[in-house]
Short mmCIF file of C-alpha atoms in Angstrom, two decimals:
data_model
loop_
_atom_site.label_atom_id
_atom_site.label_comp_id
_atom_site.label_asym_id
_atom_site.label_seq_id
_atom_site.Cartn_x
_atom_site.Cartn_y
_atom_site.Cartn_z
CA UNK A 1037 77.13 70.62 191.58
CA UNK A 1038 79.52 72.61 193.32
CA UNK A 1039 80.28 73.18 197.15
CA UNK A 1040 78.17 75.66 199.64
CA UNK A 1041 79.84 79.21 199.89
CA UNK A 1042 79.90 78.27 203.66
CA UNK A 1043 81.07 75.05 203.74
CA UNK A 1044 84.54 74.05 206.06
CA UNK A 1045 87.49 75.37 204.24
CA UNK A 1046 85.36 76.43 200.94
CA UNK A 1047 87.16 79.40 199.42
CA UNK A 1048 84.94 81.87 197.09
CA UNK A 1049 87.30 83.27 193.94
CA UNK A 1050 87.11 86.56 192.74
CA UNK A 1051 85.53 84.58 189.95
CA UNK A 1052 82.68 83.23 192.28
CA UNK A 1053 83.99 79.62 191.97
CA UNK A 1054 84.22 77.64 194.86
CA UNK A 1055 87.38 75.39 195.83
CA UNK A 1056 87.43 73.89 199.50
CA UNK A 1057 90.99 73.32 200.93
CA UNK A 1058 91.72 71.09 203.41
CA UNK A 1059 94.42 68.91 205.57
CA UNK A 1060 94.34 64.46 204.80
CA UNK A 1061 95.04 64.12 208.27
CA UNK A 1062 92.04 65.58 209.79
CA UNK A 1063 88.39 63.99 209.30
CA UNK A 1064 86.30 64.57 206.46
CA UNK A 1065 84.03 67.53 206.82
CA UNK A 1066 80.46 66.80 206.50
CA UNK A 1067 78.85 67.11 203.04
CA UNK A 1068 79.05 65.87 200.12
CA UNK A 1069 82.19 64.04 199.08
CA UNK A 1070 84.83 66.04 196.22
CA UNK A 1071 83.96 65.11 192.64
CA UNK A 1072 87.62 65.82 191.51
CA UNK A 1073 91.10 66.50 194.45
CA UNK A 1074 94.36 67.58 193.75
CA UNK A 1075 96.93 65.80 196.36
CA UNK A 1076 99.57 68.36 197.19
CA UNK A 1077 101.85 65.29 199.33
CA UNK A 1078 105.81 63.85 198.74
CA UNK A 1079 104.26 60.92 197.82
CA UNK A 1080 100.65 59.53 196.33
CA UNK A 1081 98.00 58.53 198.27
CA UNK A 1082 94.66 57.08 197.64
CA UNK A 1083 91.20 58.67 197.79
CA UNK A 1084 87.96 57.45 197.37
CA UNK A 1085 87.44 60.54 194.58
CA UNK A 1086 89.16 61.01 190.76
CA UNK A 1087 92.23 62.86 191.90
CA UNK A 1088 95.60 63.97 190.85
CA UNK A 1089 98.49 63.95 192.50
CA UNK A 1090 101.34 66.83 192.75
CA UNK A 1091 104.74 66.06 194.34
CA UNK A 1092 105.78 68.53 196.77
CA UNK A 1093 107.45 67.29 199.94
CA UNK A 1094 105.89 69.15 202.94
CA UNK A 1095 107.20 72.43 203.48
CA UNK A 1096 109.18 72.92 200.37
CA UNK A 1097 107.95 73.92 197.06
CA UNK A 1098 106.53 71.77 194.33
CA UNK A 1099 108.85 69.40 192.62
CA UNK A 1100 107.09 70.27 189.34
CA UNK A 1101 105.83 73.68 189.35
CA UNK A 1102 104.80 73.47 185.75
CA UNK A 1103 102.71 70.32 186.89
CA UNK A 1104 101.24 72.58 189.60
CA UNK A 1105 100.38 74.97 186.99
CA UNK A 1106 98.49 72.36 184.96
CA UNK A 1107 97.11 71.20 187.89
CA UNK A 1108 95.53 74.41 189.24
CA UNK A 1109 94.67 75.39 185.56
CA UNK A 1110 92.75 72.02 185.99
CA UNK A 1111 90.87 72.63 189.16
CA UNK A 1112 89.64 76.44 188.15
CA UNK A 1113 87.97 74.76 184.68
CA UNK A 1114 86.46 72.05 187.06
CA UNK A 1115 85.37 73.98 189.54
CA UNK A 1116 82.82 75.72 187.33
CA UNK A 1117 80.68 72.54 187.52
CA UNK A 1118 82.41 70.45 190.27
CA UNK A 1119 83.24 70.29 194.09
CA UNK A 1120 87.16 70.39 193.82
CA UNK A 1121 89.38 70.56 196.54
CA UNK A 1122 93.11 71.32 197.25
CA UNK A 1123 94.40 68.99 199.77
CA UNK A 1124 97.61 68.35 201.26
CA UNK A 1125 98.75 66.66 204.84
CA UNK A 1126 98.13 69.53 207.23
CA UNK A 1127 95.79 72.00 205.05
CA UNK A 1128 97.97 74.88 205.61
CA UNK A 1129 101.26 75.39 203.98
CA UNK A 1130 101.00 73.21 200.82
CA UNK A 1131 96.94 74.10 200.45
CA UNK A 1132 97.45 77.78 201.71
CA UNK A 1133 100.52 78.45 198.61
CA UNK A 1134 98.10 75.99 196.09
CA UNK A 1135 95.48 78.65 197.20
CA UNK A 1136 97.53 81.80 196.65
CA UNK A 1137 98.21 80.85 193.39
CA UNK A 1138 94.88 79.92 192.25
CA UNK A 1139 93.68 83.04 193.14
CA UNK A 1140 96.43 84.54 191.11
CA UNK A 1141 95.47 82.29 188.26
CA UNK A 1142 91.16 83.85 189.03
CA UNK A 1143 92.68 87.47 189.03
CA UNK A 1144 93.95 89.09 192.52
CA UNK A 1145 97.14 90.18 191.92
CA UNK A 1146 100.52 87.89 192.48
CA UNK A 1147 101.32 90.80 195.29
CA UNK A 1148 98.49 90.72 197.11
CA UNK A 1149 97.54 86.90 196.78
CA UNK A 1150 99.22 85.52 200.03
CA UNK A 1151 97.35 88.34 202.26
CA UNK A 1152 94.07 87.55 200.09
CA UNK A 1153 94.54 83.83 200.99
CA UNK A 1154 94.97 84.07 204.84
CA UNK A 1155 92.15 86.61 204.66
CA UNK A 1156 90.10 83.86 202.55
CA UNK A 1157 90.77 80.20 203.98
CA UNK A 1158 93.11 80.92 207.34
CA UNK A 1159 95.60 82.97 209.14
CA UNK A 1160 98.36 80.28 208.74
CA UNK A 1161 98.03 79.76 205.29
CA UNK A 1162 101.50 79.55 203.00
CA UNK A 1163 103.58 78.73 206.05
CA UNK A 1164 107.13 79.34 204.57
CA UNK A 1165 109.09 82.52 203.50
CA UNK A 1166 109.80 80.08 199.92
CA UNK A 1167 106.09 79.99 199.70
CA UNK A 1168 105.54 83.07 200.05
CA UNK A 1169 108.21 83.92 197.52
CA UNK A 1170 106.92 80.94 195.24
CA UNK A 1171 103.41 83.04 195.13
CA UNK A 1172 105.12 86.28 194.21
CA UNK A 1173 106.39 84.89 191.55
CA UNK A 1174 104.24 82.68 190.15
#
């Protein structure tokens, strides 16, 4: 089962899949529950969902970025079949790059992929000029 196309913070890929993006620190949305999360956060934190966790302290890049990679690689094969969602504290910076580069993994070019994400999930999405950078060169 995967998430409604007009769900709070669902993103449609070029691909048609469906990711929803959202901030820890704001409530749930209503619907049903993730089936699968990555946690974009500085440190782990618990869910009530199979997640994984990706270090990356808030407004800096990824610790990892080949463990992002993985990650995101992970969430586009789940998200043929599953509700998946990119999460980090706020649901903007963290979430917003996460985003970008999905949608660079799904096809829109690395160029256009920060523009494509704000026009997708929210204005304030990738927050930082690294971010944006991080996109562009991912």
């Amino acid at each position: 089962m995967t998430w409604s196309a007009d769900g709070e913070g669902v993103v449609r890929l070029p691909s048609g899949r469906l990711v929803r993006g959202r901030g820890l620190r704001r409530p749930l949305p209503p619907g049903p529950a993730p089936e699968f999360g990555v946690l974009l956060l500085g440190r782990p934190v618990a869910v009530a969902w199979p997640s994984r966790w990706v270090r990356w302290p808030d407004f800096r890049l990824p610790a990892d970025p080949a463990d992002l990679r993985a990650a995101l690689r992970e969430v586009l094969d789940r998200s043929s079949s599953q509700r998946v969602e990119l999460a980090c504290g706020g649901g903007r910076g963290r979430t917003g790059t996460a985003l970008a580069c999905l949608a660079v993994l799904d096809g829109v070019p690395a160029a256009q992929a920060v523009g494509w994400v704000r026009e997708h999930y929210g204005r304030g999405a990738v927050e930082t000029p690294w971010q944006r950078r991080f996109v562009t060169r991912s």
